[in-house]
């Protein structure tokens, strides 16, 4: 027969296990993307450059173009607030061509990224009504 101390241990172990499992989930919570470490982008396995747009909020629907010479490639942010373009290693002019509905971005008319890989952080906020 178990005494009261032994009977409480499974509940305490379960609570400890839940804390251990949930702590990493909540440790990334933050405001304006400040919990996201800025990883240094690396070229892809085939030698192409990997160019990332990362929004300060997780918002889908922002559209950008990566242009070099006469060629422009459109990309759109996904639900995690990122858009990734993989292409020949070069300098690209990046332009915002459309904001997500209900949002605005603090983005200059155009920015340059490259020459091998790179990441641009874009501050976004809800649009004033």
mmCIF file of N, CA and C in Angstrom:
data_model
loop_
_atom_site.group_PDB
_atom_site.id
_atom_site.type_symbol
_atom_site.label_atom_id
_atom_site.label_comp_id
_atom_site.label_asym_id
_atom_site.label_seq_id
_atom_site.Cartn_x
_atom_site.Cartn_y
_atom_site.Cartn_z
ATOM 1 N N UNK A 1 0.839 -1.171 0.000
ATOM 2 C CA UNK A 1 0.000 0.000 0.000
ATOM 3 C C UNK A 1 0.891 1.243 0.000
ATOM 4 N N UNK A 2 0.546 2.255 -0.848
ATOM 5 C CA UNK A 2 1.339 3.473 -0.962
ATOM 6 C C UNK A 2 0.936 4.463 0.109
ATOM 7 N N UNK A 3 1.935 5.202 0.583
ATOM 8 C CA UNK A 3 1.601 6.279 1.508
ATOM 9 C C UNK A 3 1.340 7.554 0.699
ATOM 10 N N UNK A 4 0.950 8.644 1.344
ATOM 11 C CA UNK A 4 0.570 9.882 0.650
ATOM 12 C C UNK A 4 1.746 10.513 -0.094
ATOM 13 N N UNK A 5 2.959 10.418 0.433
ATOM 14 C CA UNK A 5 4.124 10.988 -0.242
ATOM 15 C C UNK A 5 4.354 10.305 -1.587
ATOM 16 N N UNK A 6 4.262 9.006 -1.624
ATOM 17 C CA UNK A 6 4.472 8.263 -2.856
ATOM 18 C C UNK A 6 3.363 8.544 -3.855
ATOM 19 N N UNK A 7 2.156 8.714 -3.402
ATOM 20 C CA UNK A 7 1.024 8.968 -4.289
ATOM 21 C C UNK A 7 1.141 10.333 -4.969
ATOM 22 N N UNK A 8 1.798 11.306 -4.368
ATOM 23 C CA UNK A 8 1.940 12.642 -4.955
ATOM 24 C C UNK A 8 3.042 12.692 -6.011
ATOM 25 N N UNK A 9 3.971 11.820 -5.980
ATOM 26 C CA UNK A 9 5.108 11.868 -6.895
ATOM 27 C C UNK A 9 4.714 11.784 -8.372
ATOM 28 N N UNK A 10 3.820 10.908 -8.780
ATOM 29 C CA UNK A 10 3.472 10.880 -10.207
ATOM 30 C C UNK A 10 2.917 12.227 -10.686
ATOM 31 N N UNK A 11 2.121 12.900 -9.875
ATOM 32 C CA UNK A 11 1.597 14.213 -10.252
ATOM 33 C C UNK A 11 2.701 15.243 -10.347
ATOM 34 N N UNK A 12 3.641 15.208 -9.413
ATOM 35 C CA UNK A 12 4.763 16.144 -9.431
ATOM 36 C C UNK A 12 5.663 15.866 -10.632
ATOM 37 N N UNK A 13 5.881 14.606 -10.933
ATOM 38 C CA UNK A 13 6.690 14.256 -12.098
ATOM 39 C C UNK A 13 6.013 14.707 -13.389
ATOM 40 N N UNK A 14 4.707 14.541 -13.459
ATOM 41 C CA UNK A 14 3.968 14.977 -14.636
ATOM 42 C C UNK A 14 4.052 16.492 -14.799
ATOM 43 N N UNK A 15 3.917 17.227 -13.714
ATOM 44 C CA UNK A 15 4.026 18.682 -13.750
ATOM 45 C C UNK A 15 5.427 19.102 -14.192
ATOM 46 N N UNK A 16 6.444 18.486 -13.650
ATOM 47 C CA UNK A 16 7.818 18.796 -14.028
ATOM 48 C C UNK A 16 8.052 18.496 -15.510
ATOM 49 N N UNK A 17 7.537 17.381 -15.981
ATOM 50 C CA UNK A 17 7.676 17.014 -17.385
ATOM 51 C C UNK A 17 6.980 18.036 -18.286
ATOM 52 N N UNK A 18 5.802 18.479 -17.915
ATOM 53 C CA UNK A 18 5.088 19.497 -18.692
ATOM 54 C C UNK A 18 5.864 20.807 -18.746
ATOM 55 N N UNK A 19 6.431 21.214 -17.625
ATOM 56 C CA UNK A 19 7.222 22.448 -17.587
ATOM 57 C C UNK A 19 8.427 22.328 -18.510
ATOM 58 N N UNK A 20 9.108 21.199 -18.449
ATOM 59 C CA UNK A 20 10.288 20.989 -19.288
ATOM 60 C C UNK A 20 9.913 21.008 -20.766
ATOM 61 N N UNK A 21 8.785 20.411 -21.123
ATOM 62 C CA UNK A 21 8.379 20.357 -22.522
ATOM 63 C C UNK A 21 7.839 21.688 -23.036
ATOM 64 N N UNK A 22 7.152 22.445 -22.191
ATOM 65 C CA UNK A 22 6.533 23.694 -22.635
ATOM 66 C C UNK A 22 7.456 24.901 -22.549
ATOM 67 N N UNK A 23 8.487 24.848 -21.735
ATOM 68 C CA UNK A 23 9.388 25.984 -21.577
ATOM 69 C C UNK A 23 10.015 26.426 -22.902
ATOM 70 N N UNK A 24 10.547 25.520 -23.724
ATOM 71 C CA UNK A 24 11.106 25.980 -25.008
ATOM 72 C C UNK A 24 10.059 26.623 -25.913
ATOM 73 N N UNK A 25 8.828 26.159 -25.835
ATOM 74 C CA UNK A 25 7.762 26.722 -26.652
ATOM 75 C C UNK A 25 7.519 28.181 -26.316
ATOM 76 N N UNK A 26 7.479 28.519 -25.039
ATOM 77 C CA UNK A 26 7.185 29.880 -24.619
ATOM 78 C C UNK A 26 8.422 30.766 -24.516
ATOM 79 N N UNK A 27 9.590 30.198 -24.546
ATOM 80 C CA UNK A 27 10.795 31.021 -24.417
ATOM 81 C C UNK A 27 11.028 31.894 -25.642
ATOM 82 N N UNK A 28 10.447 31.549 -26.786
ATOM 83 C CA UNK A 28 10.598 32.358 -27.989
ATOM 84 C C UNK A 28 9.606 33.484 -28.094
ATOM 85 N N UNK A 29 8.698 33.608 -27.141
ATOM 86 C CA UNK A 29 7.703 34.668 -27.207
ATOM 87 C C UNK A 29 8.381 36.006 -27.008
ATOM 88 N N UNK A 30 7.961 36.977 -27.768
ATOM 89 C CA UNK A 30 8.541 38.310 -27.644
ATOM 90 C C UNK A 30 7.724 39.298 -28.418
ATOM 91 N N UNK A 31 8.199 40.509 -28.450
ATOM 92 C CA UNK A 31 7.495 41.586 -29.108
ATOM 93 C C UNK A 31 8.328 42.062 -30.286
ATOM 94 N N UNK A 32 7.676 42.319 -31.404
ATOM 95 C CA UNK A 32 8.330 42.842 -32.601
ATOM 96 C C UNK A 32 9.484 41.978 -33.086
ATOM 97 N N UNK A 33 9.361 40.682 -32.912
ATOM 98 C CA UNK A 33 10.367 39.791 -33.454
ATOM 99 C C UNK A 33 11.690 39.796 -32.718
ATOM 100 N N UNK A 34 11.742 40.393 -31.525
ATOM 101 C CA UNK A 34 13.018 40.507 -30.833
ATOM 102 C C UNK A 34 13.538 39.174 -30.331
ATOM 103 N N UNK A 35 12.717 38.137 -30.330
ATOM 104 C CA UNK A 35 13.177 36.840 -29.854
ATOM 105 C C UNK A 35 13.789 36.009 -30.973
ATOM 106 N N UNK A 36 13.724 36.514 -32.197
ATOM 107 C CA UNK A 36 14.276 35.763 -33.317
ATOM 108 C C UNK A 36 15.749 36.095 -33.489
ATOM 109 N N UNK A 37 16.602 35.112 -33.336
ATOM 110 C CA UNK A 37 18.013 35.409 -33.577
ATOM 111 C C UNK A 37 18.247 35.621 -35.065
ATOM 112 N N UNK A 38 19.127 36.534 -35.393
ATOM 113 C CA UNK A 38 19.450 36.791 -36.792
ATOM 114 C C UNK A 38 20.532 35.816 -37.220
ATOM 115 N N UNK A 39 20.122 34.761 -37.887
ATOM 116 C CA UNK A 39 21.072 33.765 -38.356
ATOM 117 C C UNK A 39 21.755 34.288 -39.612
ATOM 118 N N UNK A 40 23.006 33.987 -39.747
ATOM 119 C CA UNK A 40 23.747 34.408 -40.932
ATOM 120 C C UNK A 40 23.364 33.481 -42.078
ATOM 121 N N UNK A 41 22.761 34.010 -43.147
ATOM 122 C CA UNK A 41 22.360 33.161 -44.263
ATOM 123 C C UNK A 41 23.573 32.510 -44.920
ATOM 124 N N UNK A 42 23.372 31.307 -45.400
ATOM 125 C CA UNK A 42 24.444 30.581 -46.062
ATOM 126 C C UNK A 42 24.010 30.238 -47.476
ATOM 127 N N UNK A 43 24.957 30.127 -48.403
ATOM 128 C CA UNK A 43 24.608 29.717 -49.758
ATOM 129 C C UNK A 43 23.981 28.325 -49.745
ATOM 130 N N UNK A 44 23.149 28.042 -50.746
ATOM 131 C CA UNK A 44 22.526 26.728 -50.830
ATOM 132 C C UNK A 44 23.559 25.695 -51.269
ATOM 133 N N UNK A 45 23.146 24.435 -51.248
ATOM 134 C CA UNK A 45 24.057 23.346 -51.605
ATOM 135 C C UNK A 45 24.544 23.443 -53.048
ATOM 136 N N UNK A 46 23.720 24.027 -53.937
ATOM 137 C CA UNK A 46 24.110 24.120 -55.344
ATOM 138 C C UNK A 46 24.889 25.392 -55.655
ATOM 139 N N UNK A 47 25.255 26.160 -54.630
ATOM 140 C CA UNK A 47 26.061 27.358 -54.830
ATOM 141 C C UNK A 47 25.270 28.628 -55.055
ATOM 142 N N UNK A 48 23.942 28.527 -55.159
ATOM 143 C CA UNK A 48 23.119 29.718 -55.308
ATOM 144 C C UNK A 48 23.103 30.513 -54.014
ATOM 145 N N UNK A 49 22.749 31.770 -54.119
ATOM 146 C CA UNK A 49 22.565 32.586 -52.931
ATOM 147 C C UNK A 49 21.183 32.358 -52.346
ATOM 148 N N UNK A 50 21.062 32.513 -51.049
ATOM 149 C CA UNK A 50 19.772 32.410 -50.367
ATOM 150 C C UNK A 50 19.500 33.768 -49.748
ATOM 151 N N UNK A 51 18.428 34.408 -50.191
ATOM 152 C CA UNK A 51 18.095 35.774 -49.789
ATOM 153 C C UNK A 51 16.754 35.741 -49.074
ATOM 154 N N UNK A 52 16.711 36.295 -47.865
ATOM 155 C CA UNK A 52 15.523 36.198 -47.022
ATOM 156 C C UNK A 52 15.003 37.577 -46.649
ATOM 157 N N UNK A 53 13.683 37.726 -46.733
ATOM 158 C CA UNK A 53 12.984 38.887 -46.187
ATOM 159 C C UNK A 53 12.327 38.384 -44.910
ATOM 160 N N UNK A 54 12.577 39.041 -43.787
ATOM 161 C CA UNK A 54 11.976 38.636 -42.513
ATOM 162 C C UNK A 54 11.231 39.838 -41.945
ATOM 163 N N UNK A 55 9.920 39.670 -41.740
ATOM 164 C CA UNK A 55 9.098 40.737 -41.176
ATOM 165 C C UNK A 55 9.183 40.727 -39.660
ATOM 166 N N UNK A 56 8.944 41.884 -39.048
ATOM 167 C CA UNK A 56 8.969 41.977 -37.587
ATOM 168 C C UNK A 56 7.736 41.323 -36.966
ATOM 169 N N UNK A 57 6.717 41.068 -37.764
ATOM 170 C CA UNK A 57 5.503 40.372 -37.318
ATOM 171 C C UNK A 57 5.295 39.170 -38.243
ATOM 172 N N UNK A 58 4.620 38.156 -37.738
ATOM 173 C CA UNK A 58 4.329 36.990 -38.569
ATOM 174 C C UNK A 58 3.080 37.287 -39.397
ATOM 175 N N UNK A 59 3.289 37.806 -40.614
ATOM 176 C CA UNK A 59 2.194 38.227 -41.485
ATOM 177 C C UNK A 59 2.441 37.679 -42.887
ATOM 178 N N UNK A 60 1.433 37.046 -43.457
ATOM 179 C CA UNK A 60 1.508 36.571 -44.835
ATOM 180 C C UNK A 60 0.984 37.655 -45.773
ATOM 181 N N UNK A 61 1.468 37.653 -47.001
ATOM 182 C CA UNK A 61 0.887 38.496 -48.027
ATOM 183 C C UNK A 61 1.667 39.722 -48.445
ATOM 184 N N UNK A 62 2.813 40.001 -47.834
ATOM 185 C CA UNK A 62 3.659 41.092 -48.320
ATOM 186 C C UNK A 62 4.397 40.574 -49.555
ATOM 187 N N UNK A 63 4.391 41.354 -50.635
ATOM 188 C CA UNK A 63 5.043 40.929 -51.875
ATOM 189 C C UNK A 63 6.241 41.826 -52.171
ATOM 190 N N UNK A 64 7.339 41.201 -52.540
ATOM 191 C CA UNK A 64 8.586 41.888 -52.867
ATOM 192 C C UNK A 64 9.092 41.361 -54.209
ATOM 193 N N UNK A 65 9.974 42.123 -54.851
ATOM 194 C CA UNK A 65 10.677 41.616 -56.029
ATOM 195 C C UNK A 65 12.173 41.684 -55.779
ATOM 196 N N UNK A 66 12.870 40.685 -56.287
ATOM 197 C CA UNK A 66 14.330 40.649 -56.311
ATOM 198 C C UNK A 66 14.717 40.856 -57.773
ATOM 199 N N UNK A 67 15.413 41.950 -58.066
ATOM 200 C CA UNK A 67 15.761 42.281 -59.452
ATOM 201 C C UNK A 67 17.268 42.395 -59.624
ATOM 202 N N UNK A 68 17.754 41.855 -60.733
ATOM 203 C CA UNK A 68 19.135 42.036 -61.154
ATOM 204 C C UNK A 68 19.110 42.134 -62.667
ATOM 205 N N UNK A 69 19.682 43.196 -63.193
ATOM 206 C CA UNK A 69 19.607 43.405 -64.636
ATOM 207 C C UNK A 69 18.158 43.593 -65.056
ATOM 208 N N UNK A 70 17.745 42.847 -66.074
ATOM 209 C CA UNK A 70 16.370 42.935 -66.578
ATOM 210 C C UNK A 70 15.456 41.870 -65.982
ATOM 211 N N UNK A 71 15.949 41.078 -65.069
ATOM 212 C CA UNK A 71 15.173 39.969 -64.516
ATOM 213 C C UNK A 71 14.712 40.298 -63.103
ATOM 214 N N UNK A 72 13.394 40.157 -62.871
ATOM 215 C CA UNK A 72 12.827 40.349 -61.531
ATOM 216 C C UNK A 72 12.064 39.096 -61.131
ATOM 217 N N UNK A 73 12.229 38.693 -59.889
ATOM 218 C CA UNK A 73 11.541 37.517 -59.368
ATOM 219 C C UNK A 73 10.688 37.954 -58.183
ATOM 220 N N UNK A 74 9.360 37.700 -58.240
ATOM 221 C CA UNK A 74 8.500 38.076 -57.116
ATOM 222 C C UNK A 74 8.521 37.004 -56.024
ATOM 223 N N UNK A 75 8.432 37.445 -54.779
ATOM 224 C CA UNK A 75 8.283 36.540 -53.631
ATOM 225 C C UNK A 75 7.225 37.129 -52.710
ATOM 226 N N UNK A 76 6.550 36.263 -51.964
ATOM 227 C CA UNK A 76 5.497 36.696 -51.046
ATOM 228 C C UNK A 76 5.751 36.076 -49.686
ATOM 229 N N UNK A 77 5.548 36.855 -48.622
ATOM 230 C CA UNK A 77 5.756 36.316 -47.279
ATOM 231 C C UNK A 77 4.690 35.277 -46.955
ATOM 232 N N UNK A 78 5.108 34.277 -46.211
ATOM 233 C CA UNK A 78 4.206 33.225 -45.757
ATOM 234 C C UNK A 78 3.726 33.557 -44.346
ATOM 235 N N UNK A 79 2.951 32.662 -43.753
ATOM 236 C CA UNK A 79 2.360 32.905 -42.432
ATOM 237 C C UNK A 79 3.400 33.155 -41.347
ATOM 238 N N UNK A 80 4.625 32.690 -41.533
ATOM 239 C CA UNK A 80 5.659 32.936 -40.517
ATOM 240 C C UNK A 80 6.368 34.277 -40.715
ATOM 241 N N UNK A 81 5.925 35.066 -41.712
ATOM 242 C CA UNK A 81 6.500 36.393 -41.923
ATOM 243 C C UNK A 81 7.811 36.396 -42.675
ATOM 244 N N UNK A 82 8.091 35.331 -43.427
ATOM 245 C CA UNK A 82 9.330 35.290 -44.203
ATOM 246 C C UNK A 82 9.035 35.020 -45.671
ATOM 247 N N UNK A 83 9.924 35.500 -46.511
ATOM 248 C CA UNK A 83 9.921 35.183 -47.938
ATOM 249 C C UNK A 83 11.362 34.866 -48.298
ATOM 250 N N UNK A 84 11.567 33.772 -48.990
ATOM 251 C CA UNK A 84 12.923 33.335 -49.324
ATOM 252 C C UNK A 84 13.052 33.220 -50.838
ATOM 253 N N UNK A 85 14.137 33.760 -51.353
ATOM 254 C CA UNK A 85 14.465 33.653 -52.773
ATOM 255 C C UNK A 85 15.825 32.988 -52.876
ATOM 256 N N UNK A 86 15.906 31.955 -53.701
ATOM 257 C CA UNK A 86 17.184 31.297 -53.962
ATOM 258 C C UNK A 86 17.504 31.482 -55.434
ATOM 259 N N UNK A 87 18.646 32.080 -55.714
ATOM 260 C CA UNK A 87 19.021 32.335 -57.099
ATOM 261 C C UNK A 87 20.514 32.515 -57.222
ATOM 262 N N UNK A 88 20.967 32.778 -58.444
ATOM 263 C CA UNK A 88 22.402 32.970 -58.654
ATOM 264 C C UNK A 88 22.960 34.026 -57.700
ATOM 265 N N UNK A 89 24.127 33.760 -57.156
ATOM 266 C CA UNK A 89 24.749 34.702 -56.225
ATOM 267 C C UNK A 89 25.037 36.006 -56.958
ATOM 268 N N UNK A 90 24.409 37.083 -56.503
ATOM 269 C CA UNK A 90 24.555 38.399 -57.136
ATOM 270 C C UNK A 90 23.986 39.446 -56.194
ATOM 271 N N UNK A 91 24.163 40.717 -56.556
ATOM 272 C CA UNK A 91 23.486 41.780 -55.824
ATOM 273 C C UNK A 91 22.109 41.958 -56.446
ATOM 274 N N UNK A 92 21.094 42.071 -55.590
ATOM 275 C CA UNK A 92 19.722 42.236 -56.054
ATOM 276 C C UNK A 92 19.144 43.519 -55.480
ATOM 277 N N UNK A 93 18.365 44.219 -56.294
ATOM 278 C CA UNK A 93 17.570 45.336 -55.803
ATOM 279 C C UNK A 93 16.262 44.738 -55.313
ATOM 280 N N UNK A 94 15.896 45.044 -54.078
ATOM 281 C CA UNK A 94 14.678 44.496 -53.491
ATOM 282 C C UNK A 94 13.674 45.627 -53.354
ATOM 283 N N UNK A 95 12.469 45.393 -53.865
ATOM 284 C CA UNK A 95 11.412 46.400 -53.795
ATOM 285 C C UNK A 95 10.167 45.790 -53.175
ATOM 286 N N UNK A 96 9.483 46.581 -52.366
ATOM 287 C CA UNK A 96 8.178 46.188 -51.832
ATOM 288 C C UNK A 96 7.151 46.539 -52.900
ATOM 289 N N UNK A 97 6.386 45.543 -53.361
ATOM 290 C CA UNK A 97 5.383 45.835 -54.387
ATOM 291 C C UNK A 97 3.957 45.774 -53.854
ATOM 292 N N UNK A 98 3.759 45.141 -52.696
ATOM 293 C CA UNK A 98 2.416 45.102 -52.110
ATOM 294 C C UNK A 98 2.512 44.771 -50.625
ATOM 295 N N UNK A 99 1.775 45.526 -49.816
ATOM 296 C CA UNK A 99 1.677 45.224 -48.381
ATOM 297 C C UNK A 99 0.505 44.286 -48.154
ATOM 298 N N UNK A 100 0.569 43.516 -47.088
ATOM 299 C CA UNK A 100 -0.545 42.653 -46.720
ATOM 300 C C UNK A 100 -1.721 43.528 -46.302
ATOM 301 N N UNK A 101 -2.916 43.037 -46.528
ATOM 302 C CA UNK A 101 -4.117 43.800 -46.193
ATOM 303 C C UNK A 101 -4.136 44.141 -44.704
ATOM 304 N N UNK A 102 -4.330 45.430 -44.414
ATOM 305 C CA UNK A 102 -4.404 45.888 -43.030
ATOM 306 C C UNK A 102 -3.061 46.189 -42.390
ATOM 307 N N UNK A 103 -1.976 46.093 -43.166
ATOM 308 C CA UNK A 103 -0.633 46.331 -42.631
ATOM 309 C C UNK A 103 0.125 47.319 -43.510
ATOM 310 N N UNK A 104 1.151 47.914 -42.923
ATOM 311 C CA UNK A 104 2.070 48.764 -43.669
ATOM 312 C C UNK A 104 3.488 48.414 -43.249
ATOM 313 N N UNK A 105 4.430 48.727 -44.138
ATOM 314 C CA UNK A 105 5.832 48.387 -43.884
ATOM 315 C C UNK A 105 6.691 49.636 -43.929
ATOM 316 N N UNK A 106 7.700 49.658 -43.073
ATOM 317 C CA UNK A 106 8.712 50.709 -43.101
ATOM 318 C C UNK A 106 9.833 50.193 -44.000
ATOM 319 N N UNK A 107 9.718 50.490 -45.292
ATOM 320 C CA UNK A 107 10.660 49.956 -46.279
ATOM 321 C C UNK A 107 10.976 51.054 -47.282
ATOM 322 N N UNK A 108 12.259 51.332 -47.519
ATOM 323 C CA UNK A 108 12.607 52.370 -48.498
ATOM 324 C C UNK A 108 12.157 51.957 -49.903
ATOM 325 N N UNK A 109 12.235 52.887 -50.823
ATOM 326 C CA UNK A 109 11.791 52.591 -52.188
ATOM 327 C C UNK A 109 12.481 51.350 -52.742
ATOM 328 N N UNK A 110 13.746 51.206 -52.467
ATOM 329 C CA UNK A 110 14.451 49.980 -52.854
ATOM 330 C C UNK A 110 15.673 49.783 -51.966
ATOM 331 N N UNK A 111 16.046 48.520 -51.813
ATOM 332 C CA UNK A 111 17.237 48.166 -51.038
ATOM 333 C C UNK A 111 18.060 47.208 -51.860
ATOM 334 N N UNK A 112 19.333 47.124 -51.539
ATOM 335 C CA UNK A 112 20.229 46.202 -52.238
ATOM 336 C C UNK A 112 20.645 45.120 -51.257
ATOM 337 N N UNK A 113 20.645 43.880 -51.737
ATOM 338 C CA UNK A 113 21.052 42.739 -50.920
ATOM 339 C C UNK A 113 22.035 41.915 -51.747
ATOM 340 N N UNK A 114 22.962 41.267 -51.085
ATOM 341 C CA UNK A 114 23.900 40.414 -51.805
ATOM 342 C C UNK A 114 25.314 40.721 -51.363
ATOM 343 N N UNK A 115 26.311 40.255 -52.019
ATOM 344 C CA UNK A 115 26.284 39.570 -53.299
ATOM 345 C C UNK A 115 26.099 38.056 -53.215
ATOM 346 N N UNK A 116 26.355 37.434 -52.084
ATOM 347 C CA UNK A 116 26.264 35.969 -52.047
ATOM 348 C C UNK A 116 24.961 35.489 -51.423
ATOM 349 N N UNK A 117 24.605 35.980 -50.280
ATOM 350 C CA UNK A 117 23.377 35.641 -49.570
ATOM 351 C C UNK A 117 23.082 36.814 -48.662
ATOM 352 N N UNK A 118 21.895 36.850 -48.085
ATOM 353 C CA UNK A 118 21.609 37.943 -47.171
ATOM 354 C C UNK A 118 20.209 37.886 -46.612
ATOM 355 N N UNK A 119 19.968 38.761 -45.655
ATOM 356 C CA UNK A 119 18.666 38.841 -44.993
ATOM 357 C C UNK A 119 18.336 40.305 -44.741
ATOM 358 N N UNK A 120 17.076 40.657 -44.970
ATOM 359 C CA UNK A 120 16.590 42.005 -44.695
ATOM 360 C C UNK A 120 15.465 41.894 -43.680
ATOM 361 N N UNK A 121 15.574 42.655 -42.600
ATOM 362 C CA UNK A 121 14.511 42.715 -41.604
ATOM 363 C C UNK A 121 13.641 43.920 -41.929
ATOM 364 N N UNK A 122 12.327 43.700 -42.025
ATOM 365 C CA UNK A 122 11.385 44.757 -42.372
ATOM 366 C C UNK A 122 10.420 44.966 -41.211
ATOM 367 N N UNK A 123 10.377 46.190 -40.699
ATOM 368 C CA UNK A 123 9.435 46.532 -39.636
ATOM 369 C C UNK A 123 8.054 46.720 -40.247
ATOM 370 N N UNK A 124 7.060 46.011 -39.718
ATOM 371 C CA UNK A 124 5.682 46.158 -40.182
ATOM 372 C C UNK A 124 4.790 46.480 -38.999
ATOM 373 N N UNK A 125 3.658 47.101 -39.288
ATOM 374 C CA UNK A 125 2.685 47.416 -38.244
ATOM 375 C C UNK A 125 1.302 47.449 -38.867
ATOM 376 N N UNK A 126 0.295 47.380 -38.007
ATOM 377 C CA UNK A 126 -1.071 47.468 -38.510
ATOM 378 C C UNK A 126 -1.289 48.865 -39.061
ATOM 379 N N UNK A 127 -1.966 48.940 -40.197
ATOM 380 C CA UNK A 127 -2.223 50.223 -40.842
ATOM 381 C C UNK A 127 -3.241 51.011 -40.029
ATOM 382 N N UNK A 128 -3.035 52.322 -39.970
ATOM 383 C CA UNK A 128 -3.983 53.194 -39.278
ATOM 384 C C UNK A 128 -5.278 53.237 -40.080
ATOM 385 N N UNK A 129 -6.395 53.186 -39.379
ATOM 386 C CA UNK A 129 -7.693 53.192 -40.074
ATOM 387 C C UNK A 129 -8.107 54.572 -40.470
#
